[in-house]
Amino acid sequence: MSENEQAGEKTELPTEKRLREAREQGNIPRSRELATAAVFVAAVVGLYALSGSMGGSAREWMRAALSPDPALLDTPNALFGHAGWMLLRLMLAFSPLLLICVGAGFIAPVLMGGLRFSNKALMPDLNRLNPMTGFKRLVGPEALAELVKSLLRVAFVGTAAGLCLWQGAQALRGLLHQPLESAIGHGLGFTLKLLLATAGAMALLAAIDAPYQKWNWLRKLKMTREELRRELKESEGSPEVKGRIRQMQMQLSQRRMMEAVPSADVVLVNPTHYAVALKYESGRMNAPTVVARGVDELALRIRQVADGNKVAIVSAPPLARALYRESQLGKEIPVRLYSAVAQVLSYVYQLRQWRTGPMPQLPSLEVEEFAKGAQP
């Protein structure tokens, strides 16, 4: 397979940027089976837990509805208020179950990708009106997946309900020989068992559908190699631009170093390959600070600027190399080099005060070029 063909296939996982844009547009994984199962299971469990209190409230409501106050017959205008009050009482009796169902409606979005509100999802999409797009949905893999889900729904719910009915057939026939109140209680209990079996079947189907919908959502958002390269280029910038930025930053850093060299106290050299400029201000600095450092051509420029501004240049090859390797621009020198640098600065200060007599000599510097454990 050619490179162009591979570049056209969506084989790469979506990036965080693509996932974020999809969520902002309202494109999130959805599972209708999970949403339906969550509400149905919550309703059945709530009905099972609240059946006693709701049954008592319903009985009281029925008694009040079937035995109204006779005084209402003399005031027909009060019937409307009475009807509204009775409707409110009925709603209050079933409001706990209603609140449970409403809360369960948030379970599916939270499990699938969190609650997200997007204005873009409300905008009309003319592509949905395209007949060819609709035809592809009818005959494509999405339609096949929906057909499989429908068959599984019928199989799971039908099997659970059938087993429940088969096991309770004898009990159902026995209701004919029971008193009315006992038959109603046993019948409602059997109905609740049937609902629980159906809820279990729907939960099983949701457990299959939710991972599939998440996988299918990620599959649709996959990217080609060309799209991935283009996105990386847009987010991180082209290599040419990044290289140019690094070059400009390096030039700016070097310019700042050259501007700081005239204020240095001493420039330590190799004598040709390395150059490190140090500055120390008593009372303001805890230790000498590196204001410029470089090798080869940059080291030559540092020496030229130092020479032009009458900054002392001291040849101390091991110390210069050690400072270059272990120090950082704008930072204090390493602790292990304090003693050697102090001797150099003392020598420089003596040079500044020298007028007549013998010229000061640079003391012998004993410096280990490499710190303990460091590799040459």
mmCIF file of C-alpha atoms in Angstrom:
data_model
loop_
_atom_site.group_PDB
_atom_site.id
_atom_site.type_symbol
_atom_site.label_atom_id
_atom_site.label_comp_id
_atom_site.label_asym_id
_atom_site.label_seq_id
_atom_site.Cartn_x
_atom_site.Cartn_y
_atom_site.Cartn_z
ATOM 1 C CA MET A 1 0.000 0.000 0.000
ATOM 2 C CA SER A 2 1.391 3.422 -0.941
ATOM 3 C CA GLU A 3 2.090 6.206 1.504
ATOM 4 C CA ASN A 4 -0.724 8.307 0.024
ATOM 5 C CA GLU A 5 -3.236 5.548 0.622
ATOM 6 C CA GLN A 6 -2.062 5.121 4.197
ATOM 7 C CA ALA A 7 -2.284 8.878 4.757
ATOM 8 C CA GLY A 8 -5.953 8.798 3.631
ATOM 9 C CA GLU A 9 -6.998 6.141 6.136
ATOM 10 C CA LYS A 10 -8.220 7.183 9.567
ATOM 11 C CA THR A 11 -5.853 5.061 11.613
ATOM 12 C CA GLU A 12 -4.691 7.545 14.277
ATOM 13 C CA LEU A 13 -6.468 8.093 17.590
ATOM 14 C CA PRO A 14 -7.998 11.564 17.994
ATOM 15 C CA THR A 15 -5.927 14.164 19.778
ATOM 16 C CA GLU A 16 -7.065 16.065 22.859
ATOM 17 C CA LYS A 17 -7.721 19.105 20.679
ATOM 18 C CA ARG A 18 -10.017 17.145 18.371
ATOM 19 C CA LEU A 19 -11.878 15.595 21.320
ATOM 20 C CA ARG A 20 -12.276 19.011 22.934
ATOM 21 C CA GLU A 21 -13.637 20.558 19.737
ATOM 22 C CA ALA A 22 -16.075 17.675 19.305
ATOM 23 C CA ARG A 23 -17.413 18.152 22.830
ATOM 24 C CA GLU A 24 -17.729 21.914 22.305
ATOM 25 C CA GLN A 25 -19.866 21.212 19.240
ATOM 26 C CA GLY A 26 -22.116 18.873 21.230
ATOM 27 C CA ASN A 27 -20.640 15.763 19.642
ATOM 28 C CA ILE A 28 -20.427 13.421 22.627
ATOM 29 C CA PRO A 29 -21.081 9.680 22.937
ATOM 30 C CA ARG A 30 -24.726 8.868 23.606
ATOM 31 C CA SER A 31 -26.416 5.616 24.534
ATOM 32 C CA ARG A 32 -30.198 5.588 24.362
ATOM 33 C CA GLU A 33 -30.204 2.127 25.893
ATOM 34 C CA LEU A 34 -28.271 3.377 28.920
ATOM 35 C CA ALA A 35 -30.560 6.389 29.339
ATOM 36 C CA THR A 36 -33.706 4.254 29.054
ATOM 37 C CA ALA A 37 -32.359 1.596 31.389
ATOM 38 C CA ALA A 38 -31.253 4.168 33.984
ATOM 39 C CA VAL A 39 -34.683 5.804 34.154
ATOM 40 C CA PHE A 40 -36.583 2.502 34.046
ATOM 41 C CA VAL A 41 -34.429 0.813 36.702
ATOM 42 C CA ALA A 42 -34.613 3.895 38.949
ATOM 43 C CA ALA A 43 -38.398 3.990 38.544
ATOM 44 C CA VAL A 44 -38.791 0.298 39.393
ATOM 45 C CA VAL A 45 -36.443 0.516 42.392
ATOM 46 C CA GLY A 46 -38.179 3.687 43.569
ATOM 47 C CA LEU A 47 -41.563 2.058 43.145
ATOM 48 C CA TYR A 48 -40.364 -0.960 45.122
ATOM 49 C CA ALA A 49 -39.005 1.225 47.931
ATOM 50 C CA LEU A 50 -41.875 3.725 48.044
ATOM 51 C CA SER A 51 -44.747 1.414 47.208
ATOM 52 C CA GLY A 52 -46.048 1.414 50.781
ATOM 53 C CA SER A 53 -46.140 5.184 51.241
ATOM 54 C CA MET A 54 -47.386 5.879 47.715
ATOM 55 C CA GLY A 55 -50.069 3.183 48.067
ATOM 56 C CA GLY A 56 -51.301 4.769 51.277
ATOM 57 C CA SER A 57 -51.304 8.239 49.698
ATOM 58 C CA ALA A 58 -53.156 6.929 46.649
ATOM 59 C CA ARG A 59 -55.752 5.238 48.855
ATOM 60 C CA GLU A 60 -56.345 8.446 50.803
ATOM 61 C CA TRP A 61 -56.585 10.401 47.580
ATOM 62 C CA MET A 62 -59.112 7.926 46.147
ATOM 63 C CA ARG A 63 -61.203 8.098 49.310
ATOM 64 C CA ALA A 64 -61.209 11.903 49.184
ATOM 65 C CA ALA A 65 -61.993 11.926 45.466
ATOM 66 C CA LEU A 66 -64.949 9.514 45.785
ATOM 67 C CA SER A 67 -66.454 11.150 48.883
ATOM 68 C CA PRO A 68 -66.448 14.904 48.240
ATOM 69 C CA ASP A 69 -67.906 17.413 50.670
ATOM 70 C CA PRO A 70 -71.702 17.735 50.016
ATOM 71 C CA ALA A 71 -71.371 21.489 50.506
ATOM 72 C CA LEU A 72 -69.600 21.658 47.130
ATOM 73 C CA LEU A 73 -72.981 20.927 45.463
ATOM 74 C CA ASP A 74 -74.295 24.260 46.726
ATOM 75 C CA THR A 75 -71.247 26.197 45.457
ATOM 76 C CA PRO A 76 -70.497 25.065 41.876
ATOM 77 C CA ASN A 77 -67.768 27.685 41.501
ATOM 78 C CA ALA A 78 -65.749 25.932 44.210
ATOM 79 C CA LEU A 79 -65.604 22.712 42.162
ATOM 80 C CA PHE A 80 -62.788 24.076 39.995
ATOM 81 C CA GLY A 81 -60.673 24.877 43.050
ATOM 82 C CA HIS A 82 -61.463 21.476 44.542
ATOM 83 C CA ALA A 83 -60.450 19.713 41.317
ATOM 84 C CA GLY A 84 -57.162 21.643 41.233
ATOM 85 C CA TRP A 85 -56.435 20.775 44.850
ATOM 86 C CA MET A 86 -57.137 17.090 44.218
ATOM 87 C CA LEU A 87 -54.831 17.127 41.185
ATOM 88 C CA LEU A 88 -52.096 18.745 43.287
ATOM 89 C CA ARG A 89 -52.498 16.088 45.996
ATOM 90 C CA LEU A 90 -52.179 13.349 43.366
ATOM 91 C CA MET A 91 -49.010 14.921 42.007
ATOM 92 C CA LEU A 92 -47.571 15.262 45.513
ATOM 93 C CA ALA A 93 -48.285 11.590 46.161
ATOM 94 C CA PHE A 94 -46.209 10.528 43.156
ATOM 95 C CA SER A 95 -43.646 13.370 43.255
ATOM 96 C CA PRO A 96 -40.913 11.273 44.993
ATOM 97 C CA LEU A 97 -41.011 8.734 42.169
ATOM 98 C CA LEU A 98 -41.001 11.549 39.611
ATOM 99 C CA LEU A 99 -37.948 13.179 41.220
ATOM 100 C CA ILE A 100 -36.122 9.843 41.229
ATOM 101 C CA CYS A 101 -36.773 9.421 37.494
ATOM 102 C CA VAL A 102 -35.638 12.979 36.736
ATOM 103 C CA GLY A 103 -32.411 12.437 38.692
ATOM 104 C CA ALA A 104 -31.817 9.127 36.913
ATOM 105 C CA GLY A 105 -32.041 10.965 33.601
ATOM 106 C CA PHE A 106 -28.656 12.560 34.356
ATOM 107 C CA ILE A 107 -26.913 9.229 34.953
ATOM 108 C CA ALA A 108 -26.366 8.331 31.279
ATOM 109 C CA PRO A 109 -24.801 11.685 30.225
ATOM 110 C CA VAL A 110 -22.503 11.679 33.264
ATOM 111 C CA LEU A 111 -21.290 8.134 32.618
ATOM 112 C CA MET A 112 -20.819 8.648 28.885
ATOM 113 C CA GLY A 113 -18.883 11.918 28.934
ATOM 114 C CA GLY A 114 -20.188 14.384 31.473
ATOM 115 C CA LEU A 115 -22.880 17.030 31.326
ATOM 116 C CA ARG A 116 -22.139 19.485 28.537
ATOM 117 C CA PHE A 117 -24.267 22.274 27.131
ATOM 118 C CA SER A 118 -23.400 23.490 23.649
ATOM 119 C CA ASN A 119 -25.084 26.230 21.651
ATOM 120 C CA LYS A 120 -23.579 24.813 18.468
ATOM 121 C CA ALA A 121 -25.637 21.654 18.871
ATOM 122 C CA LEU A 122 -28.803 23.789 18.597
ATOM 123 C CA MET A 123 -27.793 25.296 15.261
ATOM 124 C CA PRO A 124 -29.542 23.802 12.206
ATOM 125 C CA ASP A 125 -27.445 21.373 10.191
ATOM 126 C CA LEU A 126 -28.453 21.337 6.523
ATOM 127 C CA ASN A 127 -26.409 18.203 5.987
ATOM 128 C CA ARG A 128 -29.055 16.274 7.910
ATOM 129 C CA LEU A 129 -31.570 17.187 5.216
ATOM 130 C CA ASN A 130 -29.440 15.581 2.521
ATOM 131 C CA PRO A 131 -31.346 12.512 1.194
ATOM 132 C CA MET A 132 -28.105 10.667 0.404
ATOM 133 C CA THR A 133 -26.898 11.114 3.966
ATOM 134 C CA GLY A 134 -30.198 9.787 5.269
ATOM 135 C CA PHE A 135 -30.061 6.833 2.899
ATOM 136 C CA LYS A 136 -26.569 5.956 4.085
ATOM 137 C CA ARG A 137 -27.849 5.962 7.660
ATOM 138 C CA LEU A 138 -30.607 3.541 6.646
ATOM 139 C CA VAL A 139 -28.360 1.018 4.929
ATOM 140 C CA GLY A 140 -24.983 1.655 6.546
ATOM 141 C CA PRO A 141 -23.282 0.074 9.551
ATOM 142 C CA GLU A 142 -25.216 2.339 11.920
ATOM 143 C CA ALA A 143 -28.504 0.870 10.733
ATOM 144 C CA LEU A 144 -27.119 -2.631 11.125
ATOM 145 C CA ALA A 145 -26.033 -1.854 14.685
ATOM 146 C CA GLU A 146 -29.507 -0.509 15.497
ATOM 147 C CA LEU A 147 -31.076 -3.668 14.056
ATOM 148 C CA VAL A 148 -28.844 -5.847 16.205
ATOM 149 C CA LYS A 149 -29.734 -3.772 19.269
ATOM 150 C CA SER A 150 -33.454 -4.109 18.524
ATOM 151 C CA LEU A 151 -33.120 -7.881 18.218
ATOM 152 C CA LEU A 152 -31.145 -8.043 21.467
ATOM 153 C CA ARG A 153 -33.726 -5.854 23.184
ATOM 154 C CA VAL A 154 -36.532 -8.175 22.159
ATOM 155 C CA ALA A 155 -34.480 -11.234 23.124
ATOM 156 C CA PHE A 156 -33.386 -9.955 26.539
ATOM 157 C CA VAL A 157 -36.676 -8.371 27.611
ATOM 158 C CA GLY A 158 -38.744 -11.211 26.125
ATOM 159 C CA THR A 159 -36.625 -13.867 27.831
ATOM 160 C CA ALA A 160 -36.722 -12.113 31.225
ATOM 161 C CA ALA A 161 -40.476 -11.506 31.035
ATOM 162 C CA GLY A 162 -41.149 -15.028 29.718
ATOM 163 C CA LEU A 163 -39.184 -16.681 32.528
ATOM 164 C CA CYS A 164 -40.947 -14.527 35.104
ATOM 165 C CA LEU A 165 -44.366 -15.397 33.693
ATOM 166 C CA TRP A 166 -43.510 -19.085 33.428
ATOM 167 C CA GLN A 167 -42.397 -19.252 37.046
ATOM 168 C CA GLY A 168 -45.407 -17.271 38.292
ATOM 169 C CA ALA A 169 -48.096 -18.923 36.176
ATOM 170 C CA GLN A 170 -49.281 -21.082 39.062
ATOM 171 C CA ALA A 171 -49.445 -18.084 41.397
ATOM 172 C CA LEU A 172 -51.417 -16.111 38.828
ATOM 173 C CA ARG A 173 -54.009 -18.874 38.514
ATOM 174 C CA GLY A 174 -54.297 -18.952 42.294
ATOM 175 C CA LEU A 175 -55.383 -15.309 42.384
ATOM 176 C CA LEU A 176 -58.830 -16.361 41.135
ATOM 177 C CA HIS A 177 -59.530 -18.168 44.420
ATOM 178 C CA GLN A 178 -58.231 -15.448 46.755
ATOM 179 C CA PRO A 179 -60.129 -12.594 48.403
ATOM 180 C CA LEU A 180 -60.091 -9.300 46.545
ATOM 181 C CA GLU A 181 -57.640 -7.435 48.787
ATOM 182 C CA SER A 182 -55.256 -10.412 48.967
ATOM 183 C CA ALA A 183 -55.439 -10.943 45.195
ATOM 184 C CA ILE A 184 -54.686 -7.266 44.553
ATOM 185 C CA GLY A 185 -51.668 -7.354 46.879
ATOM 186 C CA HIS A 186 -50.258 -10.567 45.361
ATOM 187 C CA GLY A 187 -50.962 -9.294 41.844
ATOM 188 C CA LEU A 188 -49.098 -6.057 42.477
ATOM 189 C CA GLY A 189 -46.207 -8.021 43.979
ATOM 190 C CA PHE A 190 -46.002 -10.202 40.878
ATOM 191 C CA THR A 191 -46.149 -7.119 38.654
ATOM 192 C CA LEU A 192 -43.266 -5.619 40.571
ATOM 193 C CA LYS A 193 -41.210 -8.812 40.085
ATOM 194 C CA LEU A 194 -41.958 -8.682 36.381
ATOM 195 C CA LEU A 195 -40.811 -5.060 36.249
ATOM 196 C CA LEU A 196 -37.598 -5.940 38.121
ATOM 197 C CA ALA A 197 -36.838 -8.755 35.667
ATOM 198 C CA THR A 198 -37.440 -6.398 32.745
ATOM 199 C CA ALA A 199 -35.230 -3.753 34.351
ATOM 200 C CA GLY A 200 -32.418 -6.291 34.734
ATOM 201 C CA ALA A 201 -32.682 -7.224 31.058
ATOM 202 C CA MET A 202 -32.549 -3.565 30.023
ATOM 203 C CA ALA A 203 -29.543 -2.954 32.299
ATOM 204 C CA LEU A 204 -27.731 -5.880 30.637
ATOM 205 C CA LEU A 205 -28.428 -4.417 27.194
ATOM 206 C CA ALA A 206 -27.194 -0.992 28.381
ATOM 207 C CA ALA A 207 -23.986 -2.567 29.668
ATOM 208 C CA ILE A 208 -23.348 -3.819 26.121
ATOM 209 C CA ASP A 209 -24.454 -0.693 24.275
ATOM 210 C CA ALA A 210 -22.611 1.961 26.326
ATOM 211 C CA PRO A 211 -19.055 0.664 25.627
ATOM 212 C CA TYR A 212 -19.973 0.165 21.973
ATOM 213 C CA GLN A 213 -21.213 3.749 21.642
ATOM 214 C CA LYS A 214 -18.018 5.058 23.278
ATOM 215 C CA TRP A 215 -15.877 2.966 20.925
ATOM 216 C CA ASN A 216 -17.924 4.024 17.876
ATOM 217 C CA TRP A 217 -17.634 7.695 18.868
ATOM 218 C CA LEU A 218 -13.852 7.435 19.085
ATOM 219 C CA ARG A 219 -13.765 5.527 15.783
ATOM 220 C CA LYS A 220 -15.622 8.332 14.001
ATOM 221 C CA LEU A 221 -13.193 10.905 15.407
ATOM 222 C CA LYS A 222 -10.078 9.052 14.261
ATOM 223 C CA MET A 223 -7.675 11.048 12.134
ATOM 224 C CA THR A 224 -5.551 10.412 9.099
ATOM 225 C CA ARG A 225 -1.816 10.875 9.321
ATOM 226 C CA GLU A 226 -2.088 14.006 7.227
ATOM 227 C CA GLU A 227 -4.717 15.476 9.580
ATOM 228 C CA LEU A 228 -2.543 14.606 12.562
ATOM 229 C CA ARG A 229 0.509 16.281 11.007
ATOM 230 C CA ARG A 230 -1.545 19.341 10.081
ATOM 231 C CA GLU A 231 -2.947 19.684 13.590
ATOM 232 C CA LEU A 232 0.471 19.307 15.191
ATOM 233 C CA LYS A 233 1.798 21.922 12.807
ATOM 234 C CA GLU A 234 -1.030 24.310 13.701
ATOM 235 C CA SER A 235 -0.697 23.783 17.451
ATOM 236 C CA GLU A 236 3.077 23.742 17.720
ATOM 237 C CA GLY A 237 4.024 25.789 14.666
ATOM 238 C CA SER A 238 6.023 24.822 11.596
ATOM 239 C CA PRO A 239 9.639 23.700 12.119
ATOM 240 C CA GLU A 240 10.897 26.611 10.021
ATOM 241 C CA VAL A 241 9.107 29.186 12.176
ATOM 242 C CA LYS A 242 10.187 27.480 15.398
ATOM 243 C CA GLY A 243 13.787 27.379 14.169
ATOM 244 C CA ARG A 244 13.652 31.055 13.287
ATOM 245 C CA ILE A 245 12.240 31.886 16.728
ATOM 246 C CA ARG A 246 14.994 29.897 18.446
ATOM 247 C CA GLN A 247 17.597 31.670 16.327
ATOM 248 C CA MET A 248 16.183 35.087 17.253
ATOM 249 C CA GLN A 249 16.069 34.123 20.924
ATOM 250 C CA MET A 250 19.686 32.995 20.757
ATOM 251 C CA GLN A 251 20.724 36.222 19.079
ATOM 252 C CA LEU A 252 18.863 38.264 21.695
ATOM 253 C CA SER A 253 20.502 36.274 24.504
ATOM 254 C CA GLN A 254 23.948 36.775 22.985
ATOM 255 C CA ARG A 255 23.325 40.492 22.555
ATOM 256 C CA ARG A 256 22.374 40.769 26.232
ATOM 257 C CA MET A 257 25.528 38.872 27.178
ATOM 258 C CA MET A 258 27.689 41.200 25.123
ATOM 259 C CA GLU A 259 26.030 44.199 26.794
ATOM 260 C CA ALA A 260 26.816 42.712 30.235
ATOM 261 C CA VAL A 261 30.497 41.972 29.533
ATOM 262 C CA PRO A 262 31.713 45.577 30.085
ATOM 263 C CA SER A 263 30.317 45.462 33.652
ATOM 264 C CA ALA A 264 32.126 42.199 34.464
ATOM 265 C CA ASP A 265 35.056 42.081 36.889
ATOM 266 C CA VAL A 266 37.023 39.397 35.075
ATOM 267 C CA VAL A 267 36.841 37.122 32.032
ATOM 268 C CA LEU A 268 38.350 33.677 32.509
ATOM 269 C CA VAL A 269 39.609 32.079 29.295
ATOM 270 C CA ASN A 270 40.957 28.718 28.116
ATOM 271 C CA PRO A 271 42.779 30.740 26.521
ATOM 272 C CA THR A 272 41.085 30.374 23.110
ATOM 273 C CA HIS A 273 38.119 27.968 23.212
ATOM 274 C CA TYR A 274 36.288 28.984 26.413
ATOM 275 C CA ALA A 275 35.403 32.322 27.963
ATOM 276 C CA VAL A 276 33.370 32.995 31.131
ATOM 277 C CA ALA A 277 32.710 36.528 32.397
ATOM 278 C CA LEU A 278 32.131 36.948 36.161
ATOM 279 C CA LYS A 279 30.780 39.855 38.175
ATOM 280 C CA TYR A 280 30.729 40.285 41.954
ATOM 281 C CA GLU A 281 29.208 43.091 44.001
ATOM 282 C CA SER A 282 29.928 42.885 47.710
ATOM 283 C CA GLY A 283 26.826 43.254 49.834
ATOM 284 C CA ARG A 284 24.464 42.578 46.928
ATOM 285 C CA MET A 285 25.614 39.142 45.817
ATOM 286 C CA ASN A 286 26.281 36.051 47.877
ATOM 287 C CA ALA A 287 28.784 34.786 45.316
ATOM 288 C CA PRO A 288 30.173 35.816 41.909
ATOM 289 C CA THR A 289 27.628 35.582 39.099
ATOM 290 C CA VAL A 290 28.120 34.464 35.499
ATOM 291 C CA VAL A 291 27.128 37.311 33.160
ATOM 292 C CA ALA A 292 28.450 35.786 29.900
ATOM 293 C CA ARG A 293 29.774 32.443 28.717
ATOM 294 C CA GLY A 294 30.651 30.919 25.371
ATOM 295 C CA VAL A 295 32.937 28.721 23.316
ATOM 296 C CA ASP A 296 34.912 29.217 20.106
ATOM 297 C CA GLU A 297 33.497 32.151 18.111
ATOM 298 C CA LEU A 298 31.310 33.405 20.948
ATOM 299 C CA ALA A 299 34.271 33.145 23.332
ATOM 300 C CA LEU A 300 36.338 35.255 20.925
ATOM 301 C CA ARG A 301 33.644 37.936 20.828
ATOM 302 C CA ILE A 302 33.496 37.988 24.658
ATOM 303 C CA ARG A 303 37.280 38.492 24.815
ATOM 304 C CA GLN A 304 37.140 41.249 22.200
ATOM 305 C CA VAL A 305 34.403 43.137 24.076
ATOM 306 C CA ALA A 306 36.244 42.679 27.373
ATOM 307 C CA ASP A 307 39.503 43.900 25.865
ATOM 308 C CA GLY A 308 37.789 46.928 24.341
ATOM 309 C CA ASN A 309 36.277 47.862 27.741
ATOM 310 C CA LYS A 310 39.448 47.197 29.756
ATOM 311 C CA VAL A 311 37.975 44.204 31.599
ATOM 312 C CA ALA A 312 40.670 41.952 33.069
ATOM 313 C CA ILE A 313 41.199 38.762 31.059
ATOM 314 C CA VAL A 314 42.786 35.919 33.022
ATOM 315 C CA SER A 315 43.979 32.675 31.461
ATOM 316 C CA ALA A 316 42.951 29.782 33.738
ATOM 317 C CA PRO A 317 42.091 26.823 31.458
ATOM 318 C CA PRO A 318 40.870 24.240 34.040
ATOM 319 C CA LEU A 319 38.836 26.847 35.926
ATOM 320 C CA ALA A 320 37.371 28.335 32.737
ATOM 321 C CA ARG A 321 36.307 24.905 31.474
ATOM 322 C CA ALA A 322 34.856 23.921 34.856
ATOM 323 C CA LEU A 323 32.867 27.164 35.089
ATOM 324 C CA TYR A 324 31.521 26.754 31.574
ATOM 325 C CA ARG A 325 30.360 23.174 32.215
ATOM 326 C CA GLU A 326 28.843 23.655 35.672
ATOM 327 C CA SER A 327 27.588 27.248 35.755
ATOM 328 C CA GLN A 328 24.468 28.822 34.294
ATOM 329 C CA LEU A 329 24.019 32.249 32.774
ATOM 330 C CA GLY A 330 22.775 34.720 35.360
ATOM 331 C CA LYS A 331 23.360 32.266 38.232
ATOM 332 C CA GLU A 332 25.958 32.122 40.963
ATOM 333 C CA ILE A 333 29.025 29.945 40.452
ATOM 334 C CA PRO A 334 29.153 26.416 41.980
ATOM 335 C CA VAL A 335 30.204 26.242 45.621
ATOM 336 C CA ARG A 336 33.180 24.010 44.910
ATOM 337 C CA LEU A 337 34.773 26.743 42.754
ATOM 338 C CA TYR A 338 34.436 29.531 45.338
ATOM 339 C CA SER A 339 38.053 29.302 46.511
ATOM 340 C CA ALA A 340 39.627 29.381 43.044
ATOM 341 C CA VAL A 341 37.420 32.244 41.850
ATOM 342 C CA ALA A 342 38.153 34.183 45.056
ATOM 343 C CA GLN A 343 41.894 33.957 44.318
ATOM 344 C CA VAL A 344 41.312 35.221 40.760
ATOM 345 C CA LEU A 345 39.205 38.161 41.952
ATOM 346 C CA SER A 346 41.804 39.035 44.576
ATOM 347 C CA TYR A 347 44.434 39.071 41.833
ATOM 348 C CA VAL A 348 42.215 41.314 39.651
ATOM 349 C CA TYR A 349 41.663 43.770 42.523
ATOM 350 C CA GLN A 350 45.430 43.927 43.099
ATOM 351 C CA LEU A 351 45.934 44.724 39.381
ATOM 352 C CA ARG A 352 43.479 47.624 39.633
ATOM 353 C CA GLN A 353 45.454 49.135 42.537
ATOM 354 C CA TRP A 354 48.889 48.466 41.048
ATOM 355 C CA ARG A 355 50.735 51.588 39.967
ATOM 356 C CA THR A 356 54.446 51.120 40.738
ATOM 357 C CA GLY A 357 56.607 48.319 41.951
ATOM 358 C CA PRO A 358 56.512 44.693 40.910
ATOM 359 C CA MET A 359 53.406 43.574 39.022
ATOM 360 C CA PRO A 360 51.154 41.174 41.006
ATOM 361 C CA GLN A 361 51.405 37.524 40.012
ATOM 362 C CA LEU A 362 48.421 35.222 39.556
ATOM 363 C CA PRO A 363 48.511 32.634 42.343
ATOM 364 C CA SER A 364 48.669 28.946 41.514
ATOM 365 C CA LEU A 365 45.088 27.678 41.076
ATOM 366 C CA GLU A 366 44.369 24.141 42.144
ATOM 367 C CA VAL A 367 41.083 23.263 40.447
ATOM 368 C CA GLU A 368 39.585 19.870 39.651
ATOM 369 C CA GLU A 369 38.133 20.411 36.226
ATOM 370 C CA PHE A 370 35.426 17.770 36.723
ATOM 371 C CA ALA A 371 33.286 17.492 39.846
ATOM 372 C CA LYS A 372 33.156 14.193 41.709
ATOM 373 C CA GLY A 373 31.078 11.711 39.753
ATOM 374 C CA ALA A 374 31.004 13.888 36.633
ATOM 375 C CA GLN A 375 32.015 12.418 33.276
ATOM 376 C CA PRO A 376 34.796 14.155 31.247
#
